[in-house]
């Protein structure tokens, strides 16, 4: 259903059963999958690739050019997966030549006023609460939850199944399965509630907790903790994922919480 008060460029590819409300603007070189709803006053710019059954609420701007002084007009994309909900006034910038795309995974919720900068990758089943801001070149793992008004520094990685408290400033990488809070952002435990909701049993949760005790609570340097994990703990997918995340971190992982600091 294309309202007469909306504008759709004749070269845009719009699938069947897409609902386009009044005052929507859709530029050329845009693709929108079937069953998607585009609320009034949404702007979808060149390079957008939007999946099936998405909901995009009023005021959102998808695939605007990057806010990056190095951007030189190259052809890039902003890819939105299937079943994604994008609430009011969200902005998703397209990529630069660094990776050529910005990508949002399937079944993800972006609450009002979220900003996703260029070349960032948000996984499947993530929740970014109101006002979350991602700088460029950020990777957010599957099932991550980021509390409202949090800001993530460029090139930071946030691991799968992690949870960052509202109002946080993430300057370092946040490993998978963890909870992060306080200032500076610190490890405050594992995301046991989220893991239980996703079917992890008590034995697996305890295994993950034991791994992070070695990393954060024993007083080891990170490199020493990783060496101990590799030498003394059984190889499991979760252990290997944590070790791989730490070893590939270019910014370093967040610190452990020191109760003696104020």
PDB file of C-alpha atoms in Angstrom:
ATOM      1  CA  UNK A   1       0.000   0.000   0.000  1.00  0.00           C
ATOM      2  CA  UNK A   2       1.742   3.121  -1.251  1.00  0.00           C
ATOM      3  CA  UNK A   3       0.148   6.305   0.057  1.00  0.00           C
ATOM      4  CA  UNK A   4      -0.126   9.105  -2.529  1.00  0.00           C
ATOM      5  CA  UNK A   5       1.531  11.516  -0.090  1.00  0.00           C
ATOM      6  CA  UNK A   6       4.749   9.461   0.009  1.00  0.00           C
ATOM      7  CA  UNK A   7       7.580   9.557  -2.541  1.00  0.00           C
ATOM      8  CA  UNK A   8       9.133   6.344  -3.854  1.00  0.00           C
ATOM      9  CA  UNK A   9      11.891   6.609  -6.450  1.00  0.00           C
ATOM     10  CA  UNK A  10      10.948   4.602  -9.564  1.00  0.00           C
ATOM     11  CA  UNK A  11      14.208   2.608  -9.326  1.00  0.00           C
ATOM     12  CA  UNK A  12      13.544   1.448  -5.759  1.00  0.00           C
ATOM     13  CA  UNK A  13      12.696  -2.250  -5.446  1.00  0.00           C
ATOM     14  CA  UNK A  14       9.701  -2.676  -3.157  1.00  0.00           C
ATOM     15  CA  UNK A  15       8.397  -6.217  -2.517  1.00  0.00           C
ATOM     16  CA  UNK A  16       4.762  -7.262  -2.204  1.00  0.00           C
ATOM     17  CA  UNK A  17       2.783  -6.409   0.915  1.00  0.00           C
ATOM     18  CA  UNK A  18       5.027  -3.527   1.957  1.00  0.00           C
ATOM     19  CA  UNK A  19       3.020  -0.779   3.678  1.00  0.00           C
ATOM     20  CA  UNK A  20       4.283   2.752   3.079  1.00  0.00           C
ATOM     21  CA  UNK A  21       2.572   5.411   5.168  1.00  0.00           C
ATOM     22  CA  UNK A  22       2.190   9.114   4.195  1.00  0.00           C
ATOM     23  CA  UNK A  23       5.188  11.452   3.963  1.00  0.00           C
ATOM     24  CA  UNK A  24       7.729   8.658   3.537  1.00  0.00           C
ATOM     25  CA  UNK A  25      10.668   9.342   1.201  1.00  0.00           C
ATOM     26  CA  UNK A  26      12.428   6.383  -0.454  1.00  0.00           C
ATOM     27  CA  UNK A  27      15.437   7.115  -2.655  1.00  0.00           C
ATOM     28  CA  UNK A  28      16.849   5.125  -5.574  1.00  0.00           C
ATOM     29  CA  UNK A  29      18.977   1.998  -5.100  1.00  0.00           C
ATOM     30  CA  UNK A  30      16.811   0.831  -2.197  1.00  0.00           C
ATOM     31  CA  UNK A  31      15.449  -2.675  -1.650  1.00  0.00           C
ATOM     32  CA  UNK A  32      12.671  -3.493   0.835  1.00  0.00           C
ATOM     33  CA  UNK A  33      11.485  -7.032   1.599  1.00  0.00           C
ATOM     34  CA  UNK A  34       7.896  -8.209   1.744  1.00  0.00           C
ATOM     35  CA  UNK A  35       5.713  -7.595   4.752  1.00  0.00           C
ATOM     36  CA  UNK A  36       7.687  -4.588   5.987  1.00  0.00           C
ATOM     37  CA  UNK A  37       5.879  -1.553   7.408  1.00  0.00           C
ATOM     38  CA  UNK A  38       7.313   1.936   6.863  1.00  0.00           C
ATOM     39  CA  UNK A  39       5.820   4.507   9.225  1.00  0.00           C
ATOM     40  CA  UNK A  40       5.066   8.095   8.302  1.00  0.00           C
ATOM     41  CA  UNK A  41       7.925  10.576   7.841  1.00  0.00           C
ATOM     42  CA  UNK A  42      10.592   7.863   7.492  1.00  0.00           C
ATOM     43  CA  UNK A  43      13.477   8.601   5.110  1.00  0.00           C
ATOM     44  CA  UNK A  44      15.191   5.669   3.402  1.00  0.00           C
ATOM     45  CA  UNK A  45      18.225   6.766   1.426  1.00  0.00           C
ATOM     46  CA  UNK A  46      20.359   5.258  -1.306  1.00  0.00           C
ATOM     47  CA  UNK A  47      22.042   1.975  -0.448  1.00  0.00           C
ATOM     48  CA  UNK A  48      19.425   0.667   2.006  1.00  0.00           C
ATOM     49  CA  UNK A  49      18.725  -3.063   1.968  1.00  0.00           C
ATOM     50  CA  UNK A  50      15.806  -3.819   4.268  1.00  0.00           C
ATOM     51  CA  UNK A  51      14.604  -7.361   4.942  1.00  0.00           C
ATOM     52  CA  UNK A  52      11.220  -8.955   5.457  1.00  0.00           C
ATOM     53  CA  UNK A  53       8.635  -8.121   8.108  1.00  0.00           C
ATOM     54  CA  UNK A  54      10.472  -5.145   9.546  1.00  0.00           C
ATOM     55  CA  UNK A  55       8.777  -2.250  11.322  1.00  0.00           C
ATOM     56  CA  UNK A  56      10.288   1.219  10.908  1.00  0.00           C
ATOM     57  CA  UNK A  57       8.662   3.918  13.011  1.00  0.00           C
ATOM     58  CA  UNK A  58       8.198   7.629  12.242  1.00  0.00           C
ATOM     59  CA  UNK A  59      11.221   9.870  11.971  1.00  0.00           C
ATOM     60  CA  UNK A  60      13.809   7.137  11.336  1.00  0.00           C
ATOM     61  CA  UNK A  61      16.523   7.790   8.743  1.00  0.00           C
ATOM     62  CA  UNK A  62      18.064   4.699   7.163  1.00  0.00           C
ATOM     63  CA  UNK A  63      21.252   4.658   5.051  1.00  0.00           C
ATOM     64  CA  UNK A  64      22.231   8.323   5.247  1.00  0.00           C
ATOM     65  CA  UNK A  65      25.833   8.945   4.219  1.00  0.00           C
ATOM     66  CA  UNK A  66      28.436   8.379   6.961  1.00  0.00           C
ATOM     67  CA  UNK A  67      29.418  11.129   9.358  1.00  0.00           C
ATOM     68  CA  UNK A  68      33.033  10.473   8.435  1.00  0.00           C
ATOM     69  CA  UNK A  69      35.336  13.083   6.910  1.00  0.00           C
ATOM     70  CA  UNK A  70      37.108  10.355   4.912  1.00  0.00           C
ATOM     71  CA  UNK A  71      33.925   9.369   3.099  1.00  0.00           C
ATOM     72  CA  UNK A  72      34.305  10.202  -0.581  1.00  0.00           C
ATOM     73  CA  UNK A  73      30.940   9.264  -2.032  1.00  0.00           C
ATOM     74  CA  UNK A  74      31.728   5.592  -2.584  1.00  0.00           C
ATOM     75  CA  UNK A  75      28.847   3.202  -3.206  1.00  0.00           C
ATOM     76  CA  UNK A  76      28.071   1.447   0.080  1.00  0.00           C
ATOM     77  CA  UNK A  77      25.076  -0.052   1.845  1.00  0.00           C
ATOM     78  CA  UNK A  78      23.137  -0.220   5.093  1.00  0.00           C
ATOM     79  CA  UNK A  79      21.703  -3.718   5.484  1.00  0.00           C
ATOM     80  CA  UNK A  80      18.756  -4.394   7.797  1.00  0.00           C
ATOM     81  CA  UNK A  81      17.870  -8.047   8.442  1.00  0.00           C
ATOM     82  CA  UNK A  82      14.458  -9.674   8.784  1.00  0.00           C
ATOM     83  CA  UNK A  83      11.991  -8.975  11.623  1.00  0.00           C
ATOM     84  CA  UNK A  84      13.886  -5.908  12.798  1.00  0.00           C
ATOM     85  CA  UNK A  85      12.033  -3.205  14.742  1.00  0.00           C
ATOM     86  CA  UNK A  86      13.404   0.325  14.369  1.00  0.00           C
ATOM     87  CA  UNK A  87      11.676   2.812  16.639  1.00  0.00           C
ATOM     88  CA  UNK A  88      11.213   6.571  16.361  1.00  0.00           C
ATOM     89  CA  UNK A  89      14.075   8.777  15.136  1.00  0.00           C
ATOM     90  CA  UNK A  90      16.661   5.999  14.850  1.00  0.00           C
ATOM     91  CA  UNK A  91      19.542   6.756  12.454  1.00  0.00           C
ATOM     92  CA  UNK A  92      21.499   4.038  10.645  1.00  0.00           C
ATOM     93  CA  UNK A  93      24.361   5.340   8.468  1.00  0.00           C
ATOM     94  CA  UNK A  94      25.673   3.340   5.549  1.00  0.00           C
ATOM     95  CA  UNK A  95      29.243   2.084   5.367  1.00  0.00           C
ATOM     96  CA  UNK A  96      32.468   3.489   3.976  1.00  0.00           C
ATOM     97  CA  UNK A  97      35.148   1.863   1.855  1.00  0.00           C
ATOM     98  CA  UNK A  98      36.552   0.366   5.080  1.00  0.00           C
ATOM     99  CA  UNK A  99      33.946  -2.423   5.003  1.00  0.00           C
ATOM    100  CA  UNK A 100      31.411  -1.158   2.443  1.00  0.00           C
ATOM    101  CA  UNK A 101      28.425  -1.725   4.703  1.00  0.00           C
ATOM    102  CA  UNK A 102      26.691  -1.225   8.013  1.00  0.00           C
ATOM    103  CA  UNK A 103      24.626  -4.229   9.086  1.00  0.00           C
ATOM    104  CA  UNK A 104      21.810  -4.950  11.547  1.00  0.00           C
ATOM    105  CA  UNK A 105      21.017  -8.638  12.172  1.00  0.00           C
ATOM    106  CA  UNK A 106      17.676 -10.427  12.287  1.00  0.00           C
ATOM    107  CA  UNK A 107      15.143 -10.015  15.110  1.00  0.00           C
ATOM    108  CA  UNK A 108      16.922  -7.013  16.587  1.00  0.00           C
ATOM    109  CA  UNK A 109      15.214  -4.119  18.386  1.00  0.00           C
ATOM    110  CA  UNK A 110      16.566  -0.586  18.065  1.00  0.00           C
ATOM    111  CA  UNK A 111      14.629   1.641  20.472  1.00  0.00           C
ATOM    112  CA  UNK A 112      13.983   5.342  19.949  1.00  0.00           C
ATOM    113  CA  UNK A 113      16.883   7.677  19.099  1.00  0.00           C
ATOM    114  CA  UNK A 114      19.484   4.921  18.672  1.00  0.00           C
ATOM    115  CA  UNK A 115      22.350   5.878  16.354  1.00  0.00           C
ATOM    116  CA  UNK A 116      24.298   3.253  14.392  1.00  0.00           C
ATOM    117  CA  UNK A 117      27.359   4.773  12.730  1.00  0.00           C
ATOM    118  CA  UNK A 118      29.178   3.646   9.595  1.00  0.00           C
ATOM    119  CA  UNK A 119      30.772   0.199   9.264  1.00  0.00           C
ATOM    120  CA  UNK A 120      29.180  -1.097  12.458  1.00  0.00           C
ATOM    121  CA  UNK A 121      27.768  -4.610  12.741  1.00  0.00           C
ATOM    122  CA  UNK A 122      24.937  -5.464  15.128  1.00  0.00           C
ATOM    123  CA  UNK A 123      24.146  -9.168  15.500  1.00  0.00           C
ATOM    124  CA  UNK A 124      20.917 -11.123  15.656  1.00  0.00           C
ATOM    125  CA  UNK A 125      18.418 -10.833  18.528  1.00  0.00           C
ATOM    126  CA  UNK A 126      20.063  -7.755  20.042  1.00  0.00           C
ATOM    127  CA  UNK A 127      18.334  -5.010  22.029  1.00  0.00           C
ATOM    128  CA  UNK A 128      19.676  -1.460  21.980  1.00  0.00           C
ATOM    129  CA  UNK A 129      17.633   0.681  24.364  1.00  0.00           C
ATOM    130  CA  UNK A 130      16.648   4.320  23.954  1.00  0.00           C
ATOM    131  CA  UNK A 131      19.444   6.713  23.022  1.00  0.00           C
ATOM    132  CA  UNK A 132      22.245   4.162  22.572  1.00  0.00           C
ATOM    133  CA  UNK A 133      25.007   5.562  20.348  1.00  0.00           C
ATOM    134  CA  UNK A 134      27.434   3.396  18.395  1.00  0.00           C
ATOM    135  CA  UNK A 135      30.477   5.055  16.855  1.00  0.00           C
ATOM    136  CA  UNK A 136      31.985   3.641  13.661  1.00  0.00           C
ATOM    137  CA  UNK A 137      33.531   0.200  13.196  1.00  0.00           C
ATOM    138  CA  UNK A 138      31.786  -1.447  16.161  1.00  0.00           C
ATOM    139  CA  UNK A 139      30.821  -5.124  16.415  1.00  0.00           C
ATOM    140  CA  UNK A 140      27.931  -6.182  18.644  1.00  0.00           C
ATOM    141  CA  UNK A 141      27.509  -9.950  19.140  1.00  0.00           C
ATOM    142  CA  UNK A 142      24.241 -11.883  19.006  1.00  0.00           C
ATOM    143  CA  UNK A 143      21.803 -11.467  21.919  1.00  0.00           C
ATOM    144  CA  UNK A 144      23.696  -8.494  23.365  1.00  0.00           C
ATOM    145  CA  UNK A 145      21.639  -5.991  25.382  1.00  0.00           C
ATOM    146  CA  UNK A 146      22.811  -2.382  25.724  1.00  0.00           C
ATOM    147  CA  UNK A 147      21.085  -0.133  28.251  1.00  0.00           C
ATOM    148  CA  UNK A 148      19.694   3.283  27.371  1.00  0.00           C
ATOM    149  CA  UNK A 149      21.926   6.327  26.812  1.00  0.00           C
ATOM    150  CA  UNK A 150      25.070   4.204  26.569  1.00  0.00           C
ATOM    151  CA  UNK A 151      27.859   5.259  24.210  1.00  0.00           C
ATOM    152  CA  UNK A 152      30.227   2.780  22.563  1.00  0.00           C
ATOM    153  CA  UNK A 153      33.657   4.001  21.412  1.00  0.00           C
ATOM    154  CA  UNK A 154      34.732   3.344  17.826  1.00  0.00           C
ATOM    155  CA  UNK A 155      36.356  -0.044  17.110  1.00  0.00           C
ATOM    156  CA  UNK A 156      34.975  -1.566  20.330  1.00  0.00           C
ATOM    157  CA  UNK A 157      33.682  -5.149  20.250  1.00  0.00           C
ATOM    158  CA  UNK A 158      30.791  -6.254  22.463  1.00  0.00           C
ATOM    159  CA  UNK A 159      30.541 -10.016  22.876  1.00  0.00           C
ATOM    160  CA  UNK A 160      27.498 -12.215  22.401  1.00  0.00           C
ATOM    161  CA  UNK A 161      25.040 -12.599  25.306  1.00  0.00           C
ATOM    162  CA  UNK A 162      26.564  -9.657  27.151  1.00  0.00           C
ATOM    163  CA  UNK A 163      24.640  -6.903  28.925  1.00  0.00           C
ATOM    164  CA  UNK A 164      25.776  -3.294  29.394  1.00  0.00           C
ATOM    165  CA  UNK A 165      24.002  -1.167  31.992  1.00  0.00           C
ATOM    166  CA  UNK A 166      22.272   2.083  31.063  1.00  0.00           C
ATOM    167  CA  UNK A 167      24.304   5.255  30.831  1.00  0.00           C
ATOM    168  CA  UNK A 168      27.591   3.416  30.292  1.00  0.00           C
ATOM    169  CA  UNK A 169      30.672   4.541  28.366  1.00  0.00           C
ATOM    170  CA  UNK A 170      32.314   1.539  26.691  1.00  0.00           C
ATOM    171  CA  UNK A 171      35.914   2.358  25.794  1.00  0.00           C
ATOM    172  CA  UNK A 172      37.197  -1.223  25.965  1.00  0.00           C
ATOM    173  CA  UNK A 173      35.905  -4.500  24.575  1.00  0.00           C
ATOM    174  CA  UNK A 174      33.161  -6.243  26.546  1.00  0.00           C
ATOM    175  CA  UNK A 175      33.686 -10.041  26.515  1.00  0.00           C
ATOM    176  CA  UNK A 176      30.837 -12.462  25.778  1.00  0.00           C
ATOM    177  CA  UNK A 177      28.416 -13.621  28.497  1.00  0.00           C
ATOM    178  CA  UNK A 178      29.332 -10.780  30.871  1.00  0.00           C
ATOM    179  CA  UNK A 179      27.529  -7.939  32.618  1.00  0.00           C
ATOM    180  CA  UNK A 180      29.216  -4.538  32.467  1.00  0.00           C
ATOM    181  CA  UNK A 181      28.507  -1.518  34.661  1.00  0.00           C
ATOM    182  CA  UNK A 182      30.032   1.341  36.688  1.00  0.00           C
ATOM    183  CA  UNK A 183      32.549   3.988  35.602  1.00  0.00           C
ATOM    184  CA  UNK A 184      35.015   3.139  34.241  1.00  0.00           C
ATOM    185  CA  UNK A 185      33.091   0.261  32.695  1.00  0.00           C
ATOM    186  CA  UNK A 186      33.906  -2.912  34.610  1.00  0.00           C
ATOM    187  CA  UNK A 187      33.070  -6.591  34.885  1.00  0.00           C
ATOM    188  CA  UNK A 188      30.299  -7.119  37.455  1.00  0.00           C
ATOM    189  CA  UNK A 189      29.456 -10.774  36.786  1.00  0.00           C
ATOM    190  CA  UNK A 190      28.084 -12.951  34.038  1.00  0.00           C
ATOM    191  CA  UNK A 191      24.716 -12.431  32.399  1.00  0.00           C
ATOM    192  CA  UNK A 192      23.198 -15.456  34.121  1.00  0.00           C
ATOM    193  CA  UNK A 193      19.582 -14.273  33.800  1.00  0.00           C
ATOM    194  CA  UNK A 194      19.925 -13.773  30.056  1.00  0.00           C
ATOM    195  CA  UNK A 195      21.669 -17.118  29.648  1.00  0.00           C
ATOM    196  CA  UNK A 196      18.906 -18.968  31.508  1.00  0.00           C
ATOM    197  CA  UNK A 197      16.301 -17.301  29.326  1.00  0.00           C
ATOM    198  CA  UNK A 198      18.137 -18.626  26.267  1.00  0.00           C
ATOM    199  CA  UNK A 199      18.287 -22.213  27.497  1.00  0.00           C
ATOM    200  CA  UNK A 200      21.704 -22.428  29.146  1.00  0.00           C
ATOM    201  CA  UNK A 201      21.615 -24.911  32.017  1.00  0.00           C
ATOM    202  CA  UNK A 202      23.191 -24.436  35.455  1.00  0.00           C
ATOM    203  CA  UNK A 203      26.259 -26.524  34.614  1.00  0.00           C
ATOM    204  CA  UNK A 204      27.086 -24.388  31.592  1.00  0.00           C
ATOM    205  CA  UNK A 205      26.467 -21.151  33.477  1.00  0.00           C
ATOM    206  CA  UNK A 206      28.769 -22.338  36.269  1.00  0.00           C
ATOM    207  CA  UNK A 207      31.422 -23.217  33.691  1.00  0.00           C
ATOM    208  CA  UNK A 208      31.302 -19.716  32.236  1.00  0.00           C
ATOM    209  CA  UNK A 209      31.395 -18.214  35.720  1.00  0.00           C
ATOM    210  CA  UNK A 210      34.489 -20.258  36.616  1.00  0.00           C
ATOM    211  CA  UNK A 211      36.232 -19.005  33.472  1.00  0.00           C
ATOM    212  CA  UNK A 212      35.604 -15.390  34.406  1.00  0.00           C
ATOM    213  CA  UNK A 213      36.733 -15.962  37.972  1.00  0.00           C
ATOM    214  CA  UNK A 214      40.147 -16.818  36.535  1.00  0.00           C
ATOM    215  CA  UNK A 215      40.118 -13.797  34.223  1.00  0.00           C
ATOM    216  CA  UNK A 216      38.821 -11.192  36.653  1.00  0.00           C
ATOM    217  CA  UNK A 217      38.897 -12.345  40.267  1.00  0.00           C
ATOM    218  CA  UNK A 218      42.238 -14.088  40.773  1.00  0.00           C
ATOM    219  CA  UNK A 219      44.454 -11.070  40.243  1.00  0.00           C
ATOM    220  CA  UNK A 220      46.146 -12.382  37.106  1.00  0.00           C
ATOM    221  CA  UNK A 221      47.122 -10.235  34.154  1.00  0.00           C
ATOM    222  CA  UNK A 222      44.867 -11.001  31.203  1.00  0.00           C
ATOM    223  CA  UNK A 223      47.575 -12.811  29.239  1.00  0.00           C
ATOM    224  CA  UNK A 224      48.379 -15.013  32.252  1.00  0.00           C
ATOM    225  CA  UNK A 225      44.701 -15.794  32.815  1.00  0.00           C
ATOM    226  CA  UNK A 226      44.316 -16.861  29.185  1.00  0.00           C
ATOM    227  CA  UNK A 227      47.366 -19.116  29.479  1.00  0.00           C
ATOM    228  CA  UNK A 228      45.860 -20.790  32.546  1.00  0.00           C
ATOM    229  CA  UNK A 229      42.536 -21.285  30.788  1.00  0.00           C
ATOM    230  CA  UNK A 230      44.229 -22.885  27.785  1.00  0.00           C
ATOM    231  CA  UNK A 231      46.366 -25.173  29.944  1.00  0.00           C
ATOM    232  CA  UNK A 232      44.070 -26.124  32.790  1.00  0.00           C
ATOM    233  CA  UNK A 233      40.420 -25.948  31.699  1.00  0.00           C
ATOM    234  CA  UNK A 234      38.546 -28.289  29.334  1.00  0.00           C
ATOM    235  CA  UNK A 235      37.994 -27.051  25.800  1.00  0.00           C
ATOM    236  CA  UNK A 236      34.357 -26.135  25.229  1.00  0.00           C
ATOM    237  CA  UNK A 237      32.716 -23.856  22.652  1.00  0.00           C
ATOM    238  CA  UNK A 238      32.140 -21.191  25.309  1.00  0.00           C
ATOM    239  CA  UNK A 239      35.692 -21.326  26.682  1.00  0.00           C
ATOM    240  CA  UNK A 240      37.146 -21.155  23.177  1.00  0.00           C
ATOM    241  CA  UNK A 241      34.855 -18.257  22.243  1.00  0.00           C
ATOM    242  CA  UNK A 242      35.988 -16.269  25.295  1.00  0.00           C
ATOM    243  CA  UNK A 243      39.677 -16.966  24.647  1.00  0.00           C
ATOM    244  CA  UNK A 244      39.339 -16.086  20.953  1.00  0.00           C
ATOM    245  CA  UNK A 245      37.542 -12.849  21.824  1.00  0.00           C
ATOM    246  CA  UNK A 246      40.286 -11.788  24.238  1.00  0.00           C
ATOM    247  CA  UNK A 247      43.127 -12.770  21.922  1.00  0.00           C
ATOM    248  CA  UNK A 248      41.638 -10.826  19.014  1.00  0.00           C
ATOM    249  CA  UNK A 249      40.941  -7.676  21.057  1.00  0.00           C
ATOM    250  CA  UNK A 250      42.863  -4.691  19.720  1.00  0.00           C
ATOM    251  CA  UNK A 251      41.637  -2.240  22.377  1.00  0.00           C
ATOM    252  CA  UNK A 252      41.880  -4.613  25.323  1.00  0.00           C
ATOM    253  CA  UNK A 253      38.994  -5.906  27.431  1.00  0.00           C
ATOM    254  CA  UNK A 254      37.168  -4.004  30.154  1.00  0.00           C
ATOM    255  CA  UNK A 255      38.667  -4.075  33.617  1.00  0.00           C
ATOM    256  CA  UNK A 256      37.584  -5.985  36.678  1.00  0.00           C
ATOM    257  CA  UNK A 257      35.743  -4.041  39.348  1.00  0.00           C
ATOM    258  CA  UNK A 258      37.862  -2.857  42.266  1.00  0.00           C
ATOM    259  CA  UNK A 259      35.695  -2.370  45.353  1.00  0.00           C
ATOM    260  CA  UNK A 260      38.346  -0.136  46.919  1.00  0.00           C
ATOM    261  CA  UNK A 261      37.977   2.493  44.181  1.00  0.00           C
ATOM    262  CA  UNK A 262      35.412   5.253  44.406  1.00  0.00           C
TER     263      UNK A 262
END
